[in-house]
Amino acid sequence: MVQDVHSRPDPPGPPADWEDLDPRRWLGLSLVLVAGFMDLLDATIVNVAIPSIQRDLDAQYASIEWMVSAYLLAFASVLITGGRLGDIVGRKRMFLIGVLGFTVASTLCGIAPTPGVLIASRFLQGAMAALMVPQILAIIHVTFPPEERGKVFGLFGGIIGSAAVAGPILGGILVEANLWGLQWRPIFLVNIPVGVIVSILAWRVLRESKSPTAAKLDLLGVVLVTAAVLLVIYPLTEGRANGWPLWGYLMMVSAIPVLAVFIVYERRRTATVGSPLVVLRLFKARAFDGGLLVWLLFQVALGAFFFVWTLYMQFGLGWTALHAGLTAVSFALGASPAAGISIQVLTPKFGRKVVMAGALLNAAGFGAYIWAIHHYGTDITSWEMVPPLVLSGFGFGLVVAPITDIVLSGVPTRDAGSASGLFNTTQQLGAALGIALVGVLMFHLIAQQADGSVDEVEPKLRADLAAVQVTGQQQDALVQGFRTCVTDRANATDPSATPESCRQPVMGAPNPQAAQQVAKVLTDNGTEANAKDFSKSFSIGLGYLIGALIICFLGMFTLPRRATYDSTMADT
């Protein structure tokens, strides 16, 4: 069996039978996990700072959306290429290039003087992350023997669960602290010391590794696969803001023939020149193709959840970003320990039953959340969300760590980068698809439920108006204007925008003081109607996500009962 060629003067890389394990591999692991945490943090942290960025740079909402989507588009489109570049030129080298590039891009984001510069810097940041992130799983795969990977992937799963909720918390703290009057900029500048320290230590600690069979980069393959990914990701990311135009659907459909051409070309290149961008033989393994399918379905459900959950807490209940972020800690409290015990204790005994139980527990957590919303209504508190979030997070942790091990267990070390790139791209595609689908559903439900929410608050609204001496036709006119405002807000593309119908002055009040009282009545009841609207819509959306997780559970029957190492795909 031929393992990867490792090149480092002191000490040499591990031989084929893992007899010369790197004594500093656990320190190296901590470095790559910190880099992975930094990437996951930056993928979410910007959402918290949107209002501050919008005010400081005088940015339009379309520009704000691009600040978020530029990172995702660059990241998703470069991941497969980044993974294969690690196989070709060296995983340590590409990791260092990615970390340093990410640090430089973060600096440019932090000092950006205009929305355009920030968007371009975010695009560069996503591209550099795509060079860095695939090397994390690849380095783990070639550095740790099979018997240690369980513990490693448990730590990796815990990092994923923690970073997903740490971004909003750290972002909220940094924005509210307004360090040195920099407002939102520290959310990017904080990456500078972390990136520099990780780069220096990684250069000294990590061993180099590369594939002996991946001689050169498949440039045409890069063009084809990048085009296929962008044809799917771009319309999913920008579709809702543009009203789901025809060109978006045409782009997604056109990705199918592009992908078909890519597969035909990769097969021909494998048979002739060799060194394909994507090693198609990886898909011959049941663990790999079945695992990617399950991972895609799971990311659809979880990507959708995190998106609508944020909308519900911030735009529905009116919580601050920091309040919402601190609430999310309970999800991580379930996810982190579950990721550890799932792969170290449970999976060796029960195999794929662990990930199947995880999917069901996640679904049960969503079901408990639906009950809590109906029971507590719009007065729900963070503490009342803790039980369903911990349960959901625990189920998440039972899936995310073992599935990584199952998907990559039979991958030969020479193709670790290619496999890692595919794994991470699948994650991004699933999340983008989930956000797009649930976004359509959620905003449709919000618009659909708006009238009913007004009906629910109308008796209290009329009583409050009567209490400030507004009756008869004047009251009817205000109630009708109130209904128009609530429904217009529910139909708005930008949930943070204030529709023109909500800006109309209070007419017919006997004096300015009465006008202020009426305005307060309308505002308070509008907040309540909006909260009811989002609560009902989020509850219905959770029902669909439970269905998605059940489909994911059924898909898990395609997985092997246990992870197998270097079986039919072993290096020969």
GROMACS .gro file of N, CA, C and O in nm, residues 41-42 44-52 163 165-179 183-188 190 320-323 325-326:
model
  160
   41LEU      N    1  -1.665   3.117   1.221
   41LEU     CA    2  -1.701   3.239   1.293
   41LEU      C    3  -1.732   3.351   1.195
   41LEU      O    4  -1.833   3.421   1.206
   42ASP      N    5  -1.644   3.368   1.096
   42ASP     CA    6  -1.661   3.478   1.002
   42ASP      C    7  -1.777   3.457   0.906
   42ASP      O    8  -1.826   3.553   0.846
   44THR      N    9  -2.064   3.371   0.996
   44THR     CA   10  -2.188   3.411   1.065
   44THR      C   11  -2.179   3.545   1.136
   44THR      O   12  -2.280   3.611   1.158
   45ILE      N   13  -2.057   3.586   1.170
   45ILE     CA   14  -2.042   3.704   1.257
   45ILE      C   15  -2.089   3.832   1.190
   45ILE      O   16  -2.138   3.924   1.255
   46VAL      N   17  -2.079   3.840   1.058
   46VAL     CA   18  -2.115   3.963   0.987
   46VAL      C   19  -2.265   3.991   0.996
   46VAL      O   20  -2.307   4.108   0.991
   47ASN      N   21  -2.347   3.887   1.012
   47ASN     CA   22  -2.492   3.908   1.020
   47ASN      C   23  -2.531   3.998   1.137
   47ASN      O   24  -2.625   4.078   1.127
   48VAL      N   25  -2.457   3.985   1.245
   48VAL     CA   26  -2.486   4.064   1.365
   48VAL      C   27  -2.454   4.211   1.343
   48VAL      O   28  -2.522   4.299   1.397
   49ALA      N   29  -2.352   4.238   1.262
   49ALA     CA   30  -2.302   4.375   1.246
   49ALA      C   31  -2.370   4.450   1.132
   49ALA      O   32  -2.335   4.564   1.104
   50ILE      N   33  -2.467   4.388   1.065
   50ILE     CA   34  -2.530   4.450   0.947
   50ILE      C   35  -2.583   4.590   0.975
   50ILE      O   36  -2.555   4.684   0.899
   51PRO      N   37  -2.661   4.613   1.082
   51PRO     CA   38  -2.711   4.750   1.105
   51PRO      C   39  -2.598   4.852   1.122
   51PRO      O   40  -2.605   4.963   1.070
   52SER      N   41  -2.492   4.812   1.195
   52SER     CA   42  -2.380   4.903   1.218
   52SER      C   43  -2.307   4.933   1.087
   52SER      O   44  -2.270   5.048   1.060
  163ALA      N   45  -1.887   2.694   1.696
  163ALA     CA   46  -1.864   2.811   1.610
  163ALA      C   47  -1.992   2.864   1.551
  163ALA      O   48  -2.006   2.984   1.527
  165VAL      N   49  -2.269   2.906   1.683
  165VAL     CA   50  -2.340   2.997   1.773
  165VAL      C   51  -2.247   3.102   1.833
  165VAL      O   52  -2.293   3.203   1.887
  166ALA      N   53  -2.115   3.081   1.823
  166ALA     CA   54  -2.020   3.178   1.879
  166ALA      C   55  -2.015   3.305   1.798
  166ALA      O   56  -1.991   3.414   1.852
  167GLY      N   57  -2.038   3.294   1.666
  167GLY     CA   58  -2.032   3.411   1.580
  167GLY      C   59  -2.125   3.522   1.623
  167GLY      O   60  -2.081   3.637   1.645
  168PRO      N   61  -2.256   3.494   1.638
  168PRO     CA   62  -2.347   3.600   1.682
  168PRO      C   63  -2.313   3.657   1.820
  168PRO      O   64  -2.330   3.777   1.843
  169ILE      N   65  -2.263   3.572   1.910
  169ILE     CA   66  -2.229   3.620   2.044
  169ILE      C   67  -2.110   3.715   2.039
  169ILE      O   68  -2.116   3.828   2.089
  170LEU      N   69  -2.000   3.669   1.977
  170LEU     CA   70  -1.881   3.752   1.969
  170LEU      C   71  -1.909   3.879   1.889
  170LEU      O   72  -1.864   3.988   1.925
  171GLY      N   73  -1.984   3.864   1.780
  171GLY     CA   74  -2.018   3.980   1.699
  171GLY      C   75  -2.098   4.081   1.779
  171GLY      O   76  -2.071   4.203   1.773
  172GLY      N   77  -2.197   4.033   1.853
  172GLY     CA   78  -2.278   4.124   1.935
  172GLY      C   79  -2.195   4.195   2.040
  172GLY      O   80  -2.212   4.316   2.062
  173ILE      N   81  -2.104   4.123   2.104
  173ILE     CA   82  -2.019   4.184   2.208
  173ILE      C   83  -1.928   4.291   2.147
  173ILE      O   84  -1.916   4.402   2.200
  174LEU      N   85  -1.864   4.258   2.034
  174LEU     CA   86  -1.771   4.352   1.973
  174LEU      C   87  -1.841   4.477   1.920
  174LEU      O   88  -1.790   4.589   1.934
  175VAL      N   89  -1.958   4.458   1.859
  175VAL     CA   90  -2.031   4.573   1.804
  175VAL      C   91  -2.081   4.663   1.917
  175VAL      O   92  -2.069   4.785   1.911
  176GLU      N   93  -2.138   4.603   2.022
  176GLU     CA   94  -2.190   4.683   2.132
  176GLU      C   95  -2.079   4.750   2.213
  176GLU      O   96  -2.097   4.859   2.266
  177ALA      N   97  -1.962   4.684   2.220
  177ALA     CA   98  -1.850   4.743   2.294
  177ALA      C   99  -1.794   4.865   2.221
  177ALA      O  100  -1.739   4.956   2.284
  178ASN      N  101  -1.804   4.866   2.086
  178ASN     CA  102  -1.756   4.978   2.005
  178ASN      C  103  -1.612   5.015   2.042
  178ASN      O  104  -1.582   5.131   2.077
  179LEU      N  105  -1.523   4.916   2.037
  179LEU     CA  106  -1.385   4.935   2.079
  179LEU      C  107  -1.318   5.046   1.999
  179LEU      O  108  -1.319   5.047   1.877
  183GLN      N  109  -1.669   5.074   1.590
  183GLN     CA  110  -1.800   5.017   1.560
  183GLN      C  111  -1.789   4.870   1.518
  183GLN      O  112  -1.752   4.786   1.598
  184TRP      N  113  -1.821   4.836   1.391
  184TRP     CA  114  -1.827   4.698   1.344
  184TRP      C  115  -1.690   4.641   1.304
  184TRP      O  116  -1.675   4.520   1.290
  185ARG      N  117  -1.591   4.725   1.286
  185ARG     CA  118  -1.464   4.681   1.226
  185ARG      C  119  -1.388   4.575   1.308
  185ARG      O  120  -1.322   4.488   1.250
  186PRO      N  121  -1.394   4.575   1.441
  186PRO     CA  122  -1.322   4.471   1.516
  186PRO      C  123  -1.368   4.328   1.486
  186PRO      O  124  -1.292   4.234   1.512
  187ILE      N  125  -1.488   4.308   1.431
  187ILE     CA  126  -1.531   4.170   1.401
  187ILE      C  127  -1.440   4.108   1.295
  187ILE      O  128  -1.429   3.985   1.287
  188PHE      N  129  -1.377   4.191   1.213
  188PHE     CA  130  -1.281   4.141   1.114
  188PHE      C  131  -1.137   4.153   1.165
  188PHE      O  132  -1.055   4.064   1.143
  190VAL      N  133  -1.017   4.127   1.453
  190VAL     CA  134  -0.981   4.028   1.555
  190VAL      C  135  -0.913   3.907   1.493
  190VAL      O  136  -0.840   3.833   1.562
  320THR      N  137  -3.223   4.166   2.060
  320THR     CA  138  -3.096   4.214   2.006
  320THR      C  139  -3.014   4.095   1.956
  320THR      O  140  -3.040   3.979   1.992
  321ALA      N  141  -2.914   4.125   1.875
  321ALA     CA  142  -2.828   4.019   1.824
  321ALA      C  143  -2.755   3.948   1.938
  321ALA      O  144  -2.738   3.825   1.935
  322LEU      N  145  -2.715   4.024   2.039
  322LEU     CA  146  -2.645   3.963   2.153
  322LEU      C  147  -2.740   3.872   2.231
  322LEU      O  148  -2.700   3.762   2.272
  323HIS      N  149  -2.863   3.917   2.252
  323HIS     CA  150  -2.963   3.834   2.321
  323HIS      C  151  -2.985   3.703   2.245
  323HIS      O  152  -2.985   3.594   2.304
  325GLY      N  153  -2.783   3.566   2.029
  325GLY     CA  154  -2.659   3.487   2.031
  325GLY      C  155  -2.640   3.412   2.161
  325GLY      O  156  -2.600   3.295   2.163
  326LEU      N  157  -2.668   3.478   2.273
  326LEU     CA  158  -2.655   3.413   2.403
  326LEU      C  159  -2.756   3.299   2.418
  326LEU      O  160  -2.727   3.197   2.480
   0.00000   0.00000   0.00000
